[in-house]
């Protein structure tokens, strides 16, 4: 599928803006990772262990390799997040709940120039729209572009 150069410029610019919210979240104790490990399960387990070993971490925000690959197909990135409330209970240390982390991300996104979609549920990822007017590819279309089926 042919993509217009301006499409890639828009995606690249907004992709950088997504990374720009990470330092702000780190300052308030949220560990942030982009393109972290292969999938949601591996990334969340790994980051939970890293949070356990770092007393300053109160929550996590990330996206994984599968999400990174999808950015260039459909012009959006899904941000996953979680609180460390289990550490607050186990180790008596301050931590955010998952919903609090989601709202902190939302606050930073509201202050950025990024469009996003989130239903406000701690069980949902936050979709950041990197490109205007993109219809997500079907699985078949994606496969045709990757392997030339």
XYZ file of N, CA, C and O in Angstrom:
596
model
N 0.849 -1.179 0.000
C 0.000 0.000 0.000
C 0.889 1.236 0.000
O 1.779 1.362 0.819
N 0.624 2.146 -0.887
C 1.412 3.376 -0.996
C 0.969 4.369 0.073
O -0.200 4.602 0.279
N 1.939 4.932 0.749
C 1.664 5.968 1.745
C 2.277 7.276 1.259
O 3.415 7.315 0.814
N 1.534 8.331 1.370
C 1.979 9.669 1.028
C 3.076 10.089 2.016
O 3.004 9.772 3.190
N 4.097 10.819 1.550
C 5.187 11.282 2.427
C 4.653 12.113 3.576
O 5.156 12.048 4.685
N 3.621 12.926 3.327
C 3.067 13.761 4.401
C 2.450 12.894 5.492
O 2.445 13.273 6.657
N 1.935 11.716 5.131
C 1.405 10.789 6.134
C 2.512 10.374 7.098
O 2.334 10.382 8.312
N 3.669 10.005 6.551
C 4.789 9.583 7.391
C 5.306 10.725 8.252
O 5.695 10.523 9.400
N 5.320 11.940 7.714
C 5.768 13.096 8.482
C 4.845 13.319 9.669
O 5.302 13.548 10.786
N 3.554 13.237 9.437
C 2.583 13.404 10.516
C 2.778 12.333 11.580
O 2.822 12.639 12.772
N 2.905 11.092 11.172
C 3.093 9.996 12.120
C 4.391 10.211 12.906
O 4.402 10.100 14.136
N 5.489 10.526 12.234
C 6.770 10.741 12.914
C 6.693 11.876 13.926
O 7.199 11.761 15.038
N 6.085 12.986 13.550
C 5.964 14.133 14.450
C 5.177 13.768 15.690
O 5.588 14.055 16.813
N 4.062 13.114 15.515
C 3.222 12.745 16.662
C 3.854 11.632 17.480
O 3.690 11.575 18.688
N 4.597 10.770 16.835
C 5.320 9.704 17.537
C 6.316 10.328 18.524
O 6.438 9.899 19.665
N 6.994 11.380 18.085
C 7.924 12.099 18.962
C 7.167 12.734 20.117
O 7.620 12.702 21.267
N 5.997 13.290 19.862
C 5.198 13.902 20.922
C 4.769 12.878 21.970
O 4.667 13.211 23.153
N 4.517 11.640 21.551
C 4.184 10.587 22.522
C 5.367 10.383 23.463
O 5.209 10.331 24.686
N 6.548 10.300 22.893
C 7.754 10.140 23.719
C 7.967 11.334 24.652
O 8.530 11.179 25.733
N 7.516 12.508 24.248
C 7.698 13.714 25.056
C 6.912 13.694 26.362
O 7.253 14.429 27.290
N 5.870 12.896 26.455
C 5.130 12.847 27.720
C 5.837 11.958 28.754
O 5.590 12.085 29.947
N 6.725 11.084 28.304
C 7.387 10.157 29.230
C 8.198 10.848 30.330
O 8.084 10.472 31.497
N 9.038 11.851 30.017
C 9.805 12.494 31.099
C 8.908 13.100 32.186
O 9.246 13.062 33.370
N 7.760 13.632 31.786
C 6.831 14.218 32.760
C 6.267 13.135 33.680
O 6.105 13.347 34.879
N 5.968 11.981 33.104
C 5.447 10.879 33.909
C 6.538 10.291 34.812
O 6.274 9.924 35.956
N 7.749 10.226 34.303
C 8.865 9.704 35.116
C 9.091 10.551 36.360
O 9.421 10.030 37.419
N 8.916 11.860 36.238
C 9.130 12.764 37.374
C 8.174 12.477 38.528
O 8.471 12.823 39.665
N 7.054 11.864 38.228
C 6.085 11.571 39.298
C 6.059 10.072 39.632
O 5.095 9.568 40.199
N 7.143 9.375 39.288
C 7.310 7.997 39.725
C 6.742 6.924 38.827
O 6.542 5.790 39.257
N 6.493 7.255 37.562
C 5.957 6.258 36.637
C 7.070 5.802 35.686
O 7.689 6.622 35.013
N 7.328 4.506 35.667
C 8.317 3.938 34.756
C 7.696 3.857 33.358
O 6.593 3.318 33.197
N 8.393 4.393 32.358
C 7.883 4.452 30.987
C 8.810 3.689 30.051
O 10.027 3.868 30.100
N 8.219 2.874 29.181
C 8.997 2.128 28.191
C 8.251 2.116 26.860
O 7.047 1.889 26.814
N 9.000 2.329 25.796
C 8.447 2.259 24.445
C 9.031 1.041 23.747
O 10.197 0.710 23.933
N 8.204 0.352 22.967
C 8.658 -0.811 22.190
C 9.319 -1.844 23.108
O 10.371 -2.386 22.804
N 8.678 -2.100 24.246
C 9.261 -2.948 25.284
C 8.795 -4.401 25.149
O 7.623 -4.694 25.324
N 9.704 -5.259 24.848
C 9.484 -6.700 24.696
C 8.432 -7.001 23.627
O 7.998 -6.133 22.894
N 8.049 -8.262 23.533
C 7.268 -8.719 22.378
C 5.774 -8.451 22.474
O 5.133 -8.163 21.468
N 5.217 -8.575 23.659
C 3.755 -8.511 23.786
C 3.368 -7.934 25.142
O 4.214 -7.699 26.004
N 2.083 -7.759 25.319
C 1.555 -7.169 26.546
C 1.897 -8.022 27.780
O 2.317 -7.490 28.808
N 1.751 -9.327 27.683
C 2.012 -10.203 28.837
C 3.467 -10.139 29.270
O 3.765 -9.958 30.458
N 4.381 -10.270 28.326
C 5.814 -10.240 28.656
C 6.219 -8.874 29.201
O 6.956 -8.783 30.191
N 5.746 -7.812 28.557
C 6.119 -6.461 28.989
C 5.583 -6.158 30.379
O 6.311 -5.639 31.227
N 4.325 -6.478 30.636
C 3.756 -6.154 31.950
C 4.427 -6.951 33.059
O 4.704 -6.421 34.136
N 4.729 -8.217 32.829
C 5.427 -9.033 33.840
C 6.819 -8.482 34.114
O 7.232 -8.359 35.275
N 7.552 -8.149 33.048
C 8.896 -7.624 33.207
C 8.891 -6.301 33.971
O 9.688 -6.097 34.893
N 7.980 -5.408 33.610
C 7.942 -4.102 34.263
C 7.463 -4.205 35.709
O 7.915 -3.444 36.571
N 6.588 -5.147 35.993
C 6.159 -5.362 37.381
C 7.343 -5.783 38.243
O 7.504 -5.319 39.378
N 8.193 -6.636 37.706
C 9.393 -7.057 38.446
C 10.373 -5.897 38.615
O 10.964 -5.736 39.680
N 10.541 -5.093 37.582
C 11.424 -3.925 37.685
C 10.888 -2.937 38.726
O 11.659 -2.351 39.487
N 9.586 -2.767 38.755
C 8.970 -1.864 39.740
C 9.196 -2.383 41.156
O 9.444 -1.612 42.079
N 9.127 -3.677 41.315
C 9.331 -4.280 42.634
C 10.735 -3.970 43.166
O 10.921 -3.742 44.351
N 11.720 -3.916 42.278
C 13.103 -3.710 42.713
C 13.496 -2.226 42.796
O 14.600 -1.908 43.214
N 12.603 -1.320 42.412
C 12.895 0.109 42.466
C 11.832 0.791 43.320
O 10.704 0.973 42.890
N 12.206 1.190 44.515
C 11.263 1.749 45.496
C 10.620 3.062 45.044
O 9.614 3.477 45.600
N 11.193 3.711 44.030
C 10.649 4.993 43.567
C 9.488 4.820 42.590
O 8.760 5.764 42.317
N 9.331 3.632 42.035
C 8.314 3.397 41.010
C 6.934 3.213 41.649
O 6.748 2.378 42.519
N 5.975 4.004 41.153
C 4.604 3.951 41.664
C 3.610 3.458 40.609
O 2.446 3.243 40.904
N 4.076 3.330 39.350
C 3.217 2.879 38.263
C 4.049 2.652 37.013
O 5.224 3.005 36.967
N 3.425 2.046 35.998
C 4.127 1.752 34.747
C 3.284 2.184 33.541
O 2.056 2.162 33.594
N 3.988 2.590 32.487
C 3.369 2.945 31.205
C 4.260 2.372 30.119
O 5.475 2.490 30.193
N 3.638 1.753 29.111
C 4.463 1.157 28.055
C 3.629 0.850 26.825
O 2.410 0.874 26.848
N 4.336 0.564 25.755
C 3.778 -0.185 24.640
C 4.825 -1.205 24.245
O 5.981 -1.084 24.580
N 4.390 -2.254 23.557
C 5.272 -3.376 23.245
C 5.549 -3.447 21.742
O 5.037 -2.643 20.962
N 6.379 -4.394 21.371
C 6.839 -4.500 19.982
C 5.685 -4.671 18.986
O 5.707 -4.077 17.909
N 4.686 -5.466 19.323
C 3.555 -5.655 18.412
C 2.849 -4.325 18.158
O 2.439 -4.033 17.035
N 2.719 -3.516 19.207
C 2.094 -2.204 19.059
C 2.964 -1.290 18.207
O 2.476 -0.558 17.357
N 4.273 -1.345 18.445
C 5.218 -0.528 17.663
C 5.094 -0.842 16.176
O 5.062 0.065 15.336
N 5.016 -2.105 15.842
C 4.895 -2.500 14.445
C 3.595 -2.005 13.832
O 3.552 -1.615 12.663
N 2.537 -1.978 14.615
C 1.230 -1.558 14.112
C 1.151 -0.051 13.861
O 0.319 0.399 13.077
N 2.015 0.724 14.510
C 1.983 2.184 14.352
C 2.030 2.565 12.882
O 1.279 3.416 12.412
N 2.905 1.921 12.136
C 3.126 2.305 10.749
C 2.064 1.752 9.812
O 1.947 2.200 8.679
N 1.247 0.814 10.301
C 0.154 0.276 9.470
C -1.128 1.066 9.654
O -1.849 1.315 8.713
N -1.434 1.427 10.897
C -2.738 2.058 11.113
C -2.674 3.446 11.730
O -3.705 4.032 12.016
N -1.478 3.973 11.975
C -1.361 5.343 12.442
C -1.813 5.584 13.864
O -2.242 6.688 14.203
N -1.724 4.580 14.709
C -2.094 4.751 16.110
C -1.224 3.865 16.993
O -0.634 2.890 16.522
N -1.121 4.257 18.257
C -0.363 3.457 19.215
C -1.229 3.273 20.460
O -1.897 4.204 20.907
N -1.237 2.053 20.965
C -1.961 1.762 22.197
C -0.986 1.793 23.360
O 0.021 1.095 23.354
N -1.309 2.625 24.346
C -0.497 2.760 25.544
C -1.129 1.884 26.625
O -2.320 1.981 26.901
N -0.310 1.045 27.226
C -0.755 0.189 28.330
C -0.159 0.734 29.610
O 0.904 1.369 29.595
N -0.806 0.512 30.713
C -0.377 1.121 31.969
C -0.862 0.270 33.140
O -1.727 -0.588 33.005
N -0.280 0.520 34.270
C -0.705 -0.196 35.473
C -0.201 0.506 36.706
O 0.798 1.226 36.681
N -0.904 0.298 37.779
C -0.487 0.835 39.064
C 0.315 -0.202 39.821
O 0.365 -1.368 39.447
N 0.929 0.238 40.865
C 1.723 -0.665 41.716
C 1.076 -0.810 43.085
O 1.759 -0.934 44.101
N -0.251 -0.803 43.109
C -0.957 -0.892 44.381
C -0.642 -2.192 45.131
O -0.665 -2.226 46.350
N -0.285 -3.238 44.421
C 0.100 -4.487 45.068
C 1.358 -4.289 45.916
O 1.524 -4.907 46.962
N 2.254 -3.393 45.479
C 3.462 -3.100 46.256
C 3.138 -2.231 47.461
O 3.788 -2.337 48.500
N 2.142 -1.388 47.305
C 1.726 -0.553 48.428
C 1.234 -1.451 49.571
O 1.575 -1.244 50.732
N 0.487 -2.481 49.206
C -0.037 -3.410 50.217
C 1.063 -4.307 50.770
O 1.166 -4.502 51.977
N 1.890 -4.863 49.885
C 2.924 -5.809 50.305
C 4.080 -5.148 51.044
O 4.610 -5.701 51.998
N 4.493 -3.995 50.566
C 5.712 -3.375 51.088
C 5.474 -2.053 51.790
O 6.419 -1.364 52.168
N 4.207 -1.687 51.941
C 3.849 -0.444 52.614
C 4.598 0.756 52.019
O 5.251 1.518 52.717
N 4.527 0.884 50.703
C 5.164 2.006 50.018
C 4.142 2.718 49.142
O 3.173 2.110 48.697
N 4.327 4.011 48.892
C 3.345 4.743 48.080
C 3.290 4.218 46.653
O 4.316 3.864 46.076
N 2.086 4.173 46.115
C 1.894 3.690 44.741
C 0.584 4.244 44.197
O -0.307 4.638 44.949
N 0.507 4.270 42.879
C -0.728 4.658 42.205
C -1.555 3.416 41.907
O -1.011 2.329 41.727
N -2.864 3.595 41.793
C -3.712 2.529 41.257
C -3.623 2.606 39.733
O -3.170 3.617 39.171
N -4.086 1.582 39.054
C -4.081 1.596 37.582
C -4.911 2.752 37.049
O -4.506 3.433 36.099
N -6.057 2.999 37.666
C -6.906 4.095 37.208
C -6.209 5.441 37.392
O -6.283 6.310 36.514
N -5.495 5.619 38.498
C -4.754 6.867 38.711
C -3.683 7.054 37.640
O -3.505 8.165 37.123
N -2.987 5.982 37.287
C -1.973 6.080 36.227
C -2.644 6.476 34.909
O -2.161 7.356 34.202
N -3.760 5.841 34.587
C -4.491 6.194 33.374
C -4.871 7.663 33.344
O -4.725 8.347 32.324
N -5.332 8.184 34.472
C -5.727 9.596 34.539
C -4.520 10.528 34.447
O -4.616 11.629 33.892
N -3.378 10.103 34.984
C -2.153 10.909 34.856
C -1.686 10.968 33.395
O -1.245 12.010 32.916
N -1.801 9.842 32.696
C -1.486 9.824 31.259
C -2.447 10.752 30.527
O -2.047 11.561 29.688
N -3.726 10.628 30.852
C -4.748 11.459 30.218
C -4.444 12.946 30.409
O -4.549 13.746 29.473
N -4.038 13.318 31.609
C -3.702 14.718 31.886
C -2.566 15.188 30.978
O -2.628 16.284 30.403
N -1.525 14.371 30.831
C -0.404 14.743 29.959
C -0.822 14.799 28.501
O -0.369 15.661 27.748
N -1.687 13.882 28.091
C -2.174 13.906 26.709
C -3.032 15.145 26.461
O -2.972 15.741 25.383
N -3.823 15.535 27.459
C -4.624 16.755 27.320
C -3.734 17.984 27.151
O -4.103 18.932 26.461
N -2.563 17.957 27.791
C -1.628 19.080 27.688
C -0.784 19.029 26.410
O -0.094 19.989 26.093
N -0.816 17.914 25.705
C -0.043 17.764 24.466
C -0.917 18.127 23.273
O -2.071 18.511 23.427
N -0.373 17.966 22.104
C -1.144 18.217 20.881
C -1.626 16.911 20.259
O -1.919 16.861 19.078
N -1.716 15.877 21.062
C -2.085 14.558 20.544
C -3.572 14.276 20.716
O -4.173 14.643 21.724
N -4.142 13.610 19.717
C -5.513 13.120 19.822
C -5.460 11.718 20.402
O -4.582 10.931 20.055
N -6.411 11.415 21.261
C -6.430 10.085 21.852
C -7.861 9.653 22.118
O -8.793 10.462 22.097
N -8.003 8.377 22.383
C -9.310 7.799 22.688
C -9.135 6.876 23.884
O -8.301 5.957 23.844
N -9.892 7.140 24.945
C -9.854 6.305 26.142
C -11.221 6.356 26.793
O -11.800 7.432 26.949
N -11.716 5.205 27.187
C -13.042 5.158 27.802
C -13.020 5.419 29.304
O -14.052 5.390 29.959
N -11.844 5.686 29.866
C -11.737 5.991 31.289
C -11.676 4.771 32.193
O -11.644 4.891 33.405
N -11.612 3.599 31.584
C -11.570 2.357 32.360
C -10.128 1.923 32.589
O -9.309 1.976 31.676
N -9.851 1.458 33.795
C -8.511 0.948 34.093
C -8.206 -0.336 33.328
O -7.062 -0.781 33.283
N -9.206 -0.912 32.704
C -9.029 -2.160 31.957
C -8.814 -1.941 30.460
O -8.696 -2.902 29.709
N -8.764 -0.680 30.039
C -8.622 -0.361 28.611
C -7.314 0.365 28.339
O -6.894 1.213 29.122
N -6.708 0.036 27.205
C -5.531 0.792 26.786
C -5.983 2.180 26.318
O -7.163 2.422 26.077
N -5.018 3.069 26.200
C -5.288 4.412 25.682
C -4.754 4.438 24.250
O -3.574 4.197 24.018
N -5.639 4.708 23.317
C -5.252 4.744 21.905
C -4.884 6.174 21.538
O -5.693 7.087 21.662
N -3.646 6.362 21.097
C -3.197 7.672 20.639
C -3.188 7.646 19.119
O -2.588 6.768 18.502
N -3.885 8.610 18.533
C -4.026 8.665 17.091
C -2.879 9.507 16.525
O -2.771 10.692 16.816
N -2.028 8.862 15.743
C -0.853 9.528 15.201
C -1.081 10.090 13.807
O -0.283 10.857 13.306
N -2.158 9.676 13.164
C -2.415 10.105 11.792
C -3.893 10.398 11.634
O -4.724 9.652 12.112
N -4.216 11.460 10.955
C -5.611 11.815 10.720
C -6.185 10.987 9.585
O -5.508 10.701 8.605
N -7.427 10.600 9.727
C -8.152 9.963 8.643
C -7.656 8.595 8.230
O -7.815 8.208 7.093
N -7.060 7.856 9.142
C -6.554 6.530 8.786
C -7.597 5.475 9.131
O -8.110 5.439 10.233
N -7.899 4.636 8.169
C -8.719 3.472 8.440
C -7.752 2.351 8.760
O -6.854 2.045 7.983
N -7.889 1.736 9.938
C -6.976 0.634 10.246
C -7.032 -0.447 9.174
O -8.087 -0.721 8.615
N -5.897 -1.030 8.865
C -5.848 -2.129 7.912
C -6.488 -3.371 8.512
O -6.406 -3.590 9.707
N -7.085 -4.148 7.668
C -7.546 -5.456 8.108
C -6.323 -6.354 8.250
O -5.249 -6.045 7.726
N -6.491 -7.471 8.920
C -5.386 -8.418 9.070
C -4.919 -8.869 7.692
O -3.727 -8.959 7.412
N -5.851 -9.133 6.799
C -5.499 -9.572 5.439
C -4.657 -8.517 4.718
O -3.651 -8.837 4.090
N -5.079 -7.232 4.806
C -4.312 -6.163 4.161
C -2.902 -6.069 4.740
O -1.941 -5.898 4.000
N -2.800 -6.188 6.037
C -1.481 -6.124 6.683
C -0.602 -7.268 6.198
O 0.574 -7.073 5.894
N -1.162 -8.471 6.137
C -0.396 -9.619 5.682
C 0.047 -9.458 4.224
O 1.163 -9.794 3.863
N -0.813 -8.924 3.396
C -0.469 -8.687 2.004
C 0.710 -7.713 1.890
O 1.594 -7.889 1.063
N 0.744 -6.704 2.752
C 1.833 -5.744 2.728
C 3.127 -6.319 3.269
O 4.191 -5.960 2.830
N 3.023 -7.217 4.236
C 4.220 -7.784 4.857
C 4.828 -8.887 4.011
O 6.012 -8.910 3.743
N 3.997 -9.817 3.592
C 4.521 -10.988 2.889
C 4.154 -11.046 1.421
O 4.531 -11.970 0.730
N 3.423 -10.062 0.938
C 3.072 -10.026 -0.473
C 2.126 -11.132 -0.907
O 2.236 -11.630 -2.024
N 1.188 -11.500 -0.051
C 0.216 -12.555 -0.404
C -0.711 -12.134 -1.503
O -1.073 -11.037 -1.663
